[in-house]
Steps between C-alpha positions, in 0.01 A plus 500: 500500500191459282518864387869472412438181301203663327723780376768251398248294300361817345846612392598158362178478298539849349875463438474141384781493244740686730444245779522206259821641354654533846420137580635380164826688562512364854449143381754533220756671722480269802452174313759595239740602775456165670574315177799723420652451845455123458421447866501137616321348799705298746435328828668656803375382837741703712351595835711740707525443872465121502774260607519336157535830313753640746707184456485533120610863521789399727606222265492739205769703676725224638416186299372613156510156341261369766266801483450504124218333312526122485419270209461124515589313184324166540599189306311174463625187323286228339367231731765245591793730417719687750600862512859377551507327160779647290294674226264661749776608737699648215197691373432643849863609536492654153182689582661628820797630305275681252283645777802620696608709201166683472501866595309539827589156642713496815557130579379156386501200735440172317348191665847346507669791682630466856287802584179351362218467752358147453449578133453142369180309576509165676413315175769697313245598233465868594760763589535875503767764462483814713566822304560824693437820303675828571191703596157475657221346295374847399844584359540194277479586130302306245822450303648307792190282530486437125864396501436267795207331329698469176743260670215248532579361157834361628323279753211409272742391226646255752152365586437701818176666594599852606292762682579830669351609832523808720315823561661664199309260275158586641243583236499883497323539168197722480247454227136450413369158404186402315312438825547861608362608162204272556443664838478841332264356237273363774504847656398639162206261483383613844528863391305431183220335697503787751488785247342335196731706280834414339616860520420526869645154575826582324571821692586344840725248326679779312540706816642200689748423220631856495533506877683167501732620225602805702539299822702216347715748309577685821587182691718379212686831496556484877626141476800631302620674817372294795428134562138423409350155552329337202189481719479882516408569133267199494320627809480848348363346179231306688397796712524748214272292280250423775461842659548680169200320349292529816563869562406592144198268524365686803532843340375393158200320648396817685554707184279282282224491760502880513501526120193275489314743728568789261806663657730679256819300419736767640309539823455124532871425456602762757235383747597133456863585570392697807274231648612158382850643453501608864440140605775393259749745648407397853527128425825548310655701779414226750676245277802728465521568874478128576769419242726774632449345841730223378785747543471477877582127491859595416565245224646670190366265230152517653520879522587520130209267422260716701626819336462349152146381566405833662634683194282282275191583707587872501531498121163318474336773710653770282383328182145458634449862607685676216546284190157335514306831505726623221406198287136564592554851366603351165208256465253751653142375460581166336472325836139604563305173545244431233146587601323179596824309543586313818748763620252780433218320680718434805589868530163657422247262652398617850600284795161337539614173648536307174635148567854543367762243590667736747170589665400135525834413663493778758133421569595139570780608734273740689234234556726335758809718550622307802507181291704676230750622759539154652539330160761749374702492821479120504616461139786749532600363840517148358712617207732676745578182698802399284654841576577368849770278347648779286870438429693784336821487300670646196498320163782257427600285207206269559257779420658580166312403181520136394768454234719785622865423572464602864199273552693216334804559724277518807339166417833328426646615834183401682502148348873444532585655836181592679298821519734677744784522247290752305528743789842485665557713807818700549627537856732801524758479779702792638845346568689817589519409872601133475847346489379151403313581182448152353442342840229750584343465154488123546339546842234731356439261212457209743243694706301583186530140377333378821189710436190321368423564133864532384597293196859616457746748652797611293852577616558853626675717241683820610539799270847608378540755782403237760244713682178336375408142417196332353343160565252361251201314649258285299159453666297181472191696402411721204583874506135594552425233762412586859776264618760713320376808683534310825855395411604859425368607837676211676835597345445859604417382851846341515658842446513633859652176632761483222593865557533442875713186470708564187480875447383450141163665427297330228220609264284304257447625145447375146199530270295267719573694819423829323164360391422386853591841645280679247209267574541557873514877453183493288320268740578737787377799296176335390287580807621861546451565129147355516418724795630805313299417188181427696542815709554703185189355338285588801619863503462546124152351491391709798599804295301380201183363659480701823428178689660277763326174407575507126881521539519233770282266298708568187828433685376172650376391159840584352675281760262213422580533129876513559518197726266300276716585197817400689332177610401411144853580380652275768267215401597524132867601505622363834283194558480416130124479447392483133858536369417422137214749492723790606831383353667445837758226442705556815291598807695660783522806724317815398700790362611691808374841391167377358282557811621854563473586129150350487393715795632814336334444163174340612447777754468764231286285273265411785461866595432573133195272496393620844495862386299431184242288677455692823526856367171451316346364820617801699375745238154341508495484881587870529217577258229273646612386846379147412788263586358187336390672180839671472671157499277379217539822302879517535549134415265507201686795347860393571478119507529455123810719468668340802424154359658592168803655674553194719474260206751707304740500794460125540561421133804729477660360815413137436643519148847511659450169682536229228824616339637736765838451664508333840498834683235682299274194471426492874455878521261500204293215645477666844391831348248335267336290771519793744317733261236235428433429867506863607276630221231231495497367856608798710395814311191369321370265770647574841485879462125535423416236763705673770363841403145366527568360847646832614213711361529873564792439736714416196521874427575625852808715558577694820483874444845561645648246259311650209658837574849347506471300177526687169208457262636365170161532323538174309135512381539848354250678726722808506535485122125501450470806724787666312337436162170635631671812635704542179183492290349770721821708492514480120157663480615805697625809320636694797853483640366401843166337578389392847168329552401499867861437603592471866863594565720423800417210732181324599558629853575856381319553168504805275194533283326352313599739221388515140736691270519582130817690416562566127850475356697824529295629792621707793362360826519658844492236769446623855492315826729383777851385411414139576191505279680665209791259506281191530288608201810591296672169584185307405455679168871439430460124554698490822206416727189292432155658527272348762207468260348645186627526143797714407693564179793727422598569138299197387660260751273341763628506857626307683537221238700720258705680761829440316379709206375773733833506683674577171253769388431689824758723670499633856671826599495589870630856519516509876689168527801587279801502731808503272474872422875548434476308174508716188218525248719342233598207723139433598369508144791294363453234767130465424560494125762225527259288704218558251667477160596164346871421503543570129370857540698611806732699272220756457475577874686832471282638219178385668610657827554829321152478345343447842687794651369717215146378567538580871611857422215554253247382757647717778509809278739795528744525784821334606532203260552147631823334380646150525733622776222648714455311825149405610555678833576829322157508333194665651213267596333566165810407299590200718153353453518558124836324466386201709185458291708531182720217630185287543384594148824365348345152556235596240209408728135528410410617851711698750405537866661804662464535875554862605460464875299780654421673172630685192807718546457872453476605131831584339522775240125493469469126437365258758649153512192331355531714188873428473450124528209510255733667249791262575315169462403366156137574410397132532659451843256515790619708796368429849608761755453399861503742791330566832326800339498714184445874527396535134160345427453587134631345176734788416811294587405204281661651188216385270492152654183332631508534876317377805519507877491182715467535876607214725356622828390171656595505869773247577796469733786628282773327705312169476469540125871575455598205717273271296641636176857438619415142602341415166790655310745285698296188432504580132 
């Protein structure tokens, strides 16, 4: 991965304006498209497969007026007056008439209707009308809502206080307030302190803004076609800002440190993308995987939220590893720290144990690591205690912003009727099998009325086709109260008995029941999701650190952070601690999807810090073998950057707490406190203490497991070897150079061989078939050498094998089986595979040119034509045509395996001479055979030539079997 990222950074730096232009077009296209499509967020808490949702779907088919969105128009008269007073009653009736005429309204039931469900309060000061809309809440247009709200003036003119409640009036607006701007400014201050340069500090902010613009534009465009919760773009904004700044910070910090040590800007940018960028890609992928894990919960609105947030993180990764190096390519050397400045001193001063803040902290932790572990576990465990009383629910009118019409309606209903009237339950009754409809409905209503926690039970109302009826039930308790959940379950428990005695199955639905079902589904998914995330983290970190202890310790620390963050969130938002400080004016249950969302996001961020801290420790341990010193070294070099990253995350997330909506406020607080606890208590205290207690055992990994796990090379060890080999390869002038190279396998080696083969040479390679093919496959990049240094056409092997694969061709004369194919078909097929799509029209003319070249090389005699079959050619001609087919790929080196040896000369020309004439002068020809009868240079056709003999004794069958196994693995 490091090598791929190095090349990507190199390309972006050298093609800076091209990359910048692509990102500008991408931003303009996606963001402009989102604005043009005018996508709007809307709350849709549908959850397929639950009783409440199935009942809603059934009602939509058989009882549309009961399944549509509901609006409560709440009226309140001045103290001492009555809702029945003539002016107020007339105003309410007039409003009902106006509302009934609005497009999108199905029915209006006033407080004075015979069908009203206890719609006038006991003091006659508060009442409500029930308005049924024609569609689900996601289908209601803003024009309908505006027209509804416009009728308020009729009631207000008569002296009524009027408010509108219902899910359709939830605050779905998405925007940035001044506190979010302040959060970004705080992040800028941290960056300025970290880099000591305005130019450097501004780059991560710019990168984050561009990434957020693309992500929000994409989500806005999608919201024009599917239902997207207002929480989704806010979550994407928070994550996009936080990880966008942090990812660029990591890469830019590495770049400036390298510049200070004298590295060239181009090389430094590419190397920073390869090393720090590798950690960024790894950390970002973990966040994305965790967010995509929300799809398995099976809740559509949560899936959309996870997809939106994952898209924001993906864009941030792309910006960090492509756009940032492109911008570095524009500013070039302007970011080099000033000699003598703080940034320059940090990068150039040897690690001599100077008492920096990071070194002092890790030294303090390592003085008594067991104490640090006990303190951290004790603090986080204490903070996690409130999580034991976690109560989950969806937001209702009480969580809406103060001053909103829904919050006003919620409060009026609560004061006038009781909290349960804000969350009516709908009992759906199947009456297709009863002959006493109203009698059975009364019986069911009486059974529900006898349940504890019921404030009111309405009269059963059948639909026009008399196959379904509904009964409205008002709980005593608020929609988000535990008692309401209990009541829903008690009504559902009545179902089997009612079905058995009356033959009328029942189901409970309504917004409150839907919220309860979603909360139950999420609560059930919480533990399995946590196990998946933790298991994933252990596997990923084993791949990175080649250790068993490090991943387990990281996963346990992550769980401590998560439960402590949930506990703190419960204390503030559910228990109501410090309400004024955090702007919590209505404590209550925690947002049902907050814990699972927190796990998904915090997992990736925690692994981010883990990688940056521990990778330096591992690198030092591999170099020195000193476990304790590696902890100090790794912490001293990464602690400052991780501190800055954590503070930036905290400020960005916490900025959404004061003025955020009810849903986003809790999420932002949980993420902010989670990042703070995980970075400073777990990663920067618990991690070094636990590593010190483990000692050398912290880096133990069973050999069998090490062979199974891929090596992701997050520290760039492979890159450093590749750069070293590339520098050596660039110094070579020959087409092929081998320096003490051992081919084959450690158990069956060939060599060591040292080769220097100039470009355009003719080489005779002799040896057993297994030896020849292993050497040819290695020089072609298909097999790795066992040891030594090897380059082909300037590309070091094996690190640049992809280039070698494109420039080296293999032609096995003895292995060609499809001999009935014609010369023209063979050449045309190879040309079509080789030429770019826009040049395939020239296949016919190029084929003719190659046939002419074949005939010139073969000399006089029966000419080869496009219609000649391969089987009709003598051995000499067949070999020439097959090599010509390989040469159509325009390779720099061609390996031709002839089997036992050269065919007999044809018309006075041996095959070596023919092939030397056929191949371009700069193409190197390697002819492999068991033996060559001609020893002199006469067949080289003025090319440099040499003989290489592979006569090392080895079991040929064993070698071929090993070659086949490695080819299959590859």
